[in-house]
Amino acid sequence: MTRLLLAALMVVTAGLVCDIDRVLAQDAECYDAEVSAHISSQTPTVFPDCLDDCIVISWPWIVDLDVSRTHFGDVRRGSLTVLAVLHTGYRDDLGSRRWKLRRNDLGGFNLLGGAENLKNRCADDQPPATAYIKPPDGQTLEDLRRMGREHYDRNN
């Protein structure tokens, strides 16, 4: 029981440290777009130092999708960078699959993992969701991607 409570506390702490809001699809009220796409690149962001006694279960990743079809929403075919909160990367060998996306306040999209049963489309006047990660002042998402690639020695 103590371990379970500690794990739950770590998830909440990770959310607070990274300014993650509504990271689980079941917490999302609606989606703005649904696309078919395959993953062309996925990079974890560098997790802030949380000392030696913490457990990180999920944190923000920057994922590039190659969109082949838009089922709903305003998304063009081709490359699309989205933000995701993951424990580990998606298997990119499985080809194209359907993804539900939520507009975020950085002007892009959050990827709603596990959203297969989410039925509600967002109203046109629905405010965007908080981005899963926001770069510090003076940095961009590309800076965060570069730092993640360097830190985790990923060349994707």
PDB file of C-alpha atoms in Angstrom:
ATOM      1  CA  MET A   1       0.000   0.000   0.000  1.00  0.00           C
ATOM      2  CA  THR A   2       2.832   2.384   0.855  1.00  0.00           C
ATOM      3  CA  ARG A   3       4.481   1.745  -2.519  1.00  0.00           C
ATOM      4  CA  LEU A   4       1.220   2.411  -4.343  1.00  0.00           C
ATOM      5  CA  LEU A   5       0.746   5.711  -2.522  1.00  0.00           C
ATOM      6  CA  LEU A   6       4.364   6.660  -3.212  1.00  0.00           C
ATOM      7  CA  ALA A   7       3.949   5.882  -6.922  1.00  0.00           C
ATOM      8  CA  ALA A   8       0.784   8.004  -7.099  1.00  0.00           C
ATOM      9  CA  LEU A   9       2.574  10.858  -5.347  1.00  0.00           C
ATOM     10  CA  MET A  10       5.430  10.666  -7.859  1.00  0.00           C
ATOM     11  CA  VAL A  11       3.023  10.917 -10.805  1.00  0.00           C
ATOM     12  CA  VAL A  12       1.437  14.022  -9.277  1.00  0.00           C
ATOM     13  CA  THR A  13       4.879  15.474  -8.505  1.00  0.00           C
ATOM     14  CA  ALA A  14       6.065  14.839 -12.069  1.00  0.00           C
ATOM     15  CA  GLY A  15       2.963  16.621 -13.344  1.00  0.00           C
ATOM     16  CA  LEU A  16       3.637  19.637 -11.166  1.00  0.00           C
ATOM     17  CA  VAL A  17       7.350  19.812 -12.047  1.00  0.00           C
ATOM     18  CA  CYS A  18       6.702  19.664 -15.794  1.00  0.00           C
ATOM     19  CA  ASP A  19       3.547  21.786 -15.806  1.00  0.00           C
ATOM     20  CA  ILE A  20       1.647  18.854 -17.294  1.00  0.00           C
ATOM     21  CA  ASP A  21      -2.109  19.302 -17.435  1.00  0.00           C
ATOM     22  CA  ARG A  22      -4.657  16.687 -18.453  1.00  0.00           C
ATOM     23  CA  VAL A  23      -2.065  14.156 -19.452  1.00  0.00           C
ATOM     24  CA  LEU A  24      -4.473  11.236 -19.615  1.00  0.00           C
ATOM     25  CA  ALA A  25      -6.981  10.937 -22.423  1.00  0.00           C
ATOM     26  CA  GLN A  26      -9.710   9.893 -20.016  1.00  0.00           C
ATOM     27  CA  ASP A  27      -9.310  13.352 -18.459  1.00  0.00           C
ATOM     28  CA  ALA A  28      -9.757  15.051 -21.843  1.00  0.00           C
ATOM     29  CA  GLU A  29     -13.285  16.269 -22.435  1.00  0.00           C
ATOM     30  CA  CYS A  30     -13.004  16.423 -26.204  1.00  0.00           C
ATOM     31  CA  TYR A  31     -10.685  16.263 -29.204  1.00  0.00           C
ATOM     32  CA  ASP A  32     -10.083  18.740 -32.036  1.00  0.00           C
ATOM     33  CA  ALA A  33      -8.751  16.439 -34.746  1.00  0.00           C
ATOM     34  CA  GLU A  34      -8.522  12.778 -35.652  1.00  0.00           C
ATOM     35  CA  VAL A  35      -5.885  11.616 -38.102  1.00  0.00           C
ATOM     36  CA  SER A  36      -4.320   8.474 -39.502  1.00  0.00           C
ATOM     37  CA  ALA A  37      -0.551   8.718 -39.292  1.00  0.00           C
ATOM     38  CA  HIS A  38       2.602   6.803 -38.543  1.00  0.00           C
ATOM     39  CA  ILE A  39       5.347   7.950 -36.224  1.00  0.00           C
ATOM     40  CA  SER A  40       8.419   9.274 -37.996  1.00  0.00           C
ATOM     41  CA  SER A  41      10.291  10.449 -34.878  1.00  0.00           C
ATOM     42  CA  GLN A  42       9.815  10.512 -31.102  1.00  0.00           C
ATOM     43  CA  THR A  43      12.093  12.184 -28.592  1.00  0.00           C
ATOM     44  CA  PRO A  44      11.725  12.294 -24.809  1.00  0.00           C
ATOM     45  CA  THR A  45      12.362  15.663 -23.220  1.00  0.00           C
ATOM     46  CA  VAL A  46      14.960  15.880 -20.475  1.00  0.00           C
ATOM     47  CA  PHE A  47      13.252  15.356 -17.150  1.00  0.00           C
ATOM     48  CA  PRO A  48      14.177  17.923 -14.481  1.00  0.00           C
ATOM     49  CA  ASP A  49      16.490  16.692 -11.737  1.00  0.00           C
ATOM     50  CA  CYS A  50      14.328  15.174  -9.030  1.00  0.00           C
ATOM     51  CA  LEU A  51      17.069  13.787  -6.801  1.00  0.00           C
ATOM     52  CA  ASP A  52      17.860  10.103  -6.440  1.00  0.00           C
ATOM     53  CA  ASP A  53      14.742   9.033  -4.599  1.00  0.00           C
ATOM     54  CA  CYS A  54      12.000   9.699  -7.134  1.00  0.00           C
ATOM     55  CA  ILE A  55      10.256   7.494  -9.648  1.00  0.00           C
ATOM     56  CA  VAL A  56       9.262   8.973 -12.994  1.00  0.00           C
ATOM     57  CA  ILE A  57       6.450   7.078 -14.667  1.00  0.00           C
ATOM     58  CA  SER A  58       5.618   9.340 -17.620  1.00  0.00           C
ATOM     59  CA  TRP A  59       6.914  12.640 -18.936  1.00  0.00           C
ATOM     60  CA  PRO A  60       6.596  14.826 -22.064  1.00  0.00           C
ATOM     61  CA  TRP A  61       7.853  13.634 -25.438  1.00  0.00           C
ATOM     62  CA  ILE A  62       7.984  15.427 -28.785  1.00  0.00           C
ATOM     63  CA  VAL A  63       6.508  13.173 -31.481  1.00  0.00           C
ATOM     64  CA  ASP A  64       6.529  13.678 -35.244  1.00  0.00           C
ATOM     65  CA  LEU A  65       3.641  12.132 -37.128  1.00  0.00           C
ATOM     66  CA  ASP A  66       3.433  11.603 -40.882  1.00  0.00           C
ATOM     67  CA  VAL A  67      -0.273  12.260 -41.463  1.00  0.00           C
ATOM     68  CA  SER A  68      -1.753  10.254 -44.329  1.00  0.00           C
ATOM     69  CA  ARG A  69      -5.426  11.089 -43.745  1.00  0.00           C
ATOM     70  CA  THR A  70      -7.494  13.531 -41.714  1.00  0.00           C
ATOM     71  CA  HIS A  71     -10.783  12.076 -40.478  1.00  0.00           C
ATOM     72  CA  PHE A  72     -11.831  15.211 -38.605  1.00  0.00           C
ATOM     73  CA  GLY A  73     -10.332  18.626 -37.926  1.00  0.00           C
ATOM     74  CA  ASP A  74      -7.984  21.088 -39.551  1.00  0.00           C
ATOM     75  CA  VAL A  75      -4.807  19.067 -40.105  1.00  0.00           C
ATOM     76  CA  ARG A  76      -2.934  18.800 -43.391  1.00  0.00           C
ATOM     77  CA  ARG A  77      -1.334  15.663 -44.764  1.00  0.00           C
ATOM     78  CA  GLY A  78       2.384  15.411 -44.132  1.00  0.00           C
ATOM     79  CA  SER A  79       4.620  16.054 -41.151  1.00  0.00           C
ATOM     80  CA  LEU A  80       3.026  17.179 -37.877  1.00  0.00           C
ATOM     81  CA  THR A  81       4.814  17.677 -34.556  1.00  0.00           C
ATOM     82  CA  VAL A  82       2.705  16.888 -31.482  1.00  0.00           C
ATOM     83  CA  LEU A  83       3.315  16.679 -27.741  1.00  0.00           C
ATOM     84  CA  ALA A  84       2.706  13.445 -25.848  1.00  0.00           C
ATOM     85  CA  VAL A  85       3.100  12.200 -22.289  1.00  0.00           C
ATOM     86  CA  LEU A  86       4.568   8.708 -22.376  1.00  0.00           C
ATOM     87  CA  HIS A  87       6.262   6.108 -20.225  1.00  0.00           C
ATOM     88  CA  THR A  88       8.247   4.870 -23.207  1.00  0.00           C
ATOM     89  CA  GLY A  89       8.161   5.443 -26.944  1.00  0.00           C
ATOM     90  CA  TYR A  90       5.446   4.083 -29.200  1.00  0.00           C
ATOM     91  CA  ARG A  91       6.366   1.142 -31.396  1.00  0.00           C
ATOM     92  CA  ASP A  92       7.046   2.827 -34.708  1.00  0.00           C
ATOM     93  CA  ASP A  93       7.139  -0.472 -36.630  1.00  0.00           C
ATOM     94  CA  LEU A  94       3.369  -0.917 -36.472  1.00  0.00           C
ATOM     95  CA  GLY A  95       2.636   1.450 -39.331  1.00  0.00           C
ATOM     96  CA  SER A  96      -0.197   3.924 -39.515  1.00  0.00           C
ATOM     97  CA  ARG A  97      -2.877   4.182 -36.828  1.00  0.00           C
ATOM     98  CA  ARG A  98      -5.598   6.612 -35.794  1.00  0.00           C
ATOM     99  CA  TRP A  99      -4.740   9.371 -33.337  1.00  0.00           C
ATOM    100  CA  LYS A 100      -6.956  11.910 -31.592  1.00  0.00           C
ATOM    101  CA  LEU A 101      -5.443  15.332 -31.036  1.00  0.00           C
ATOM    102  CA  ARG A 102      -6.277  18.290 -28.803  1.00  0.00           C
ATOM    103  CA  ARG A 103      -5.279  21.848 -29.733  1.00  0.00           C
ATOM    104  CA  ASN A 104      -2.901  23.338 -27.189  1.00  0.00           C
ATOM    105  CA  ASP A 105      -2.007  26.855 -26.110  1.00  0.00           C
ATOM    106  CA  LEU A 106       1.325  26.764 -27.986  1.00  0.00           C
ATOM    107  CA  GLY A 107      -0.553  26.620 -31.299  1.00  0.00           C
ATOM    108  CA  GLY A 108       0.063  22.909 -31.876  1.00  0.00           C
ATOM    109  CA  PHE A 109      -1.516  19.705 -30.638  1.00  0.00           C
ATOM    110  CA  ASN A 110      -1.350  17.362 -27.662  1.00  0.00           C
ATOM    111  CA  LEU A 111      -1.589  13.688 -28.607  1.00  0.00           C
ATOM    112  CA  LEU A 112      -4.373  12.030 -26.615  1.00  0.00           C
ATOM    113  CA  GLY A 113      -2.994   8.589 -25.834  1.00  0.00           C
ATOM    114  CA  GLY A 114      -5.580   5.935 -25.047  1.00  0.00           C
ATOM    115  CA  ALA A 115      -8.379   8.056 -26.521  1.00  0.00           C
ATOM    116  CA  GLU A 116     -10.022   5.368 -28.647  1.00  0.00           C
ATOM    117  CA  ASN A 117     -13.285   5.689 -26.710  1.00  0.00           C
ATOM    118  CA  LEU A 118     -13.303   9.494 -26.543  1.00  0.00           C
ATOM    119  CA  LYS A 119     -16.402  10.487 -28.550  1.00  0.00           C
ATOM    120  CA  ASN A 120     -16.806  14.230 -27.964  1.00  0.00           C
ATOM    121  CA  ARG A 121     -15.458  16.640 -30.527  1.00  0.00           C
ATOM    122  CA  CYS A 122     -14.495  20.044 -29.173  1.00  0.00           C
ATOM    123  CA  ALA A 123     -16.728  22.983 -30.010  1.00  0.00           C
ATOM    124  CA  ASP A 124     -15.199  25.603 -32.300  1.00  0.00           C
ATOM    125  CA  ASP A 125     -15.117  28.105 -29.435  1.00  0.00           C
ATOM    126  CA  GLN A 126     -13.534  25.662 -26.941  1.00  0.00           C
ATOM    127  CA  PRO A 127     -10.315  27.178 -25.547  1.00  0.00           C
ATOM    128  CA  PRO A 128      -7.148  25.200 -26.252  1.00  0.00           C
ATOM    129  CA  ALA A 129      -5.738  22.811 -23.657  1.00  0.00           C
ATOM    130  CA  THR A 130      -2.523  23.561 -21.801  1.00  0.00           C
ATOM    131  CA  ALA A 131       0.459  22.216 -23.753  1.00  0.00           C
ATOM    132  CA  TYR A 132       1.985  19.126 -22.152  1.00  0.00           C
ATOM    133  CA  ILE A 133       5.302  20.964 -21.915  1.00  0.00           C
ATOM    134  CA  LYS A 134       6.247  24.600 -22.385  1.00  0.00           C
ATOM    135  CA  PRO A 135       9.775  25.699 -23.207  1.00  0.00           C
ATOM    136  CA  PRO A 136      11.405  28.104 -20.760  1.00  0.00           C
ATOM    137  CA  ASP A 137      11.709  31.735 -21.876  1.00  0.00           C
ATOM    138  CA  GLY A 138      14.239  32.043 -24.684  1.00  0.00           C
ATOM    139  CA  GLN A 139      13.869  28.406 -25.790  1.00  0.00           C
ATOM    140  CA  THR A 140      11.686  26.612 -28.326  1.00  0.00           C
ATOM    141  CA  LEU A 141      10.285  23.102 -28.649  1.00  0.00           C
ATOM    142  CA  GLU A 142      13.105  22.439 -31.108  1.00  0.00           C
ATOM    143  CA  ASP A 143      15.594  23.357 -28.370  1.00  0.00           C
ATOM    144  CA  LEU A 144      13.886  20.861 -26.041  1.00  0.00           C
ATOM    145  CA  ARG A 145      13.971  18.208 -28.789  1.00  0.00           C
ATOM    146  CA  ARG A 146      17.692  18.813 -29.412  1.00  0.00           C
ATOM    147  CA  MET A 147      18.476  18.594 -25.694  1.00  0.00           C
ATOM    148  CA  GLY A 148      16.479  15.353 -25.422  1.00  0.00           C
ATOM    149  CA  ARG A 149      18.323  13.825 -28.368  1.00  0.00           C
ATOM    150  CA  GLU A 150      21.675  14.786 -26.883  1.00  0.00           C
ATOM    151  CA  HIS A 151      20.793  13.678 -23.344  1.00  0.00           C
ATOM    152  CA  TYR A 152      19.351  10.296 -24.341  1.00  0.00           C
ATOM    153  CA  ASP A 153      21.757   9.779 -27.286  1.00  0.00           C
ATOM    154  CA  ARG A 154      18.915   9.478 -29.792  1.00  0.00           C
ATOM    155  CA  ASN A 155      19.525  10.183 -33.458  1.00  0.00           C
ATOM    156  CA  ASN A 156      15.919  10.004 -34.649  1.00  0.00           C
TER     157      ASN A 156
END
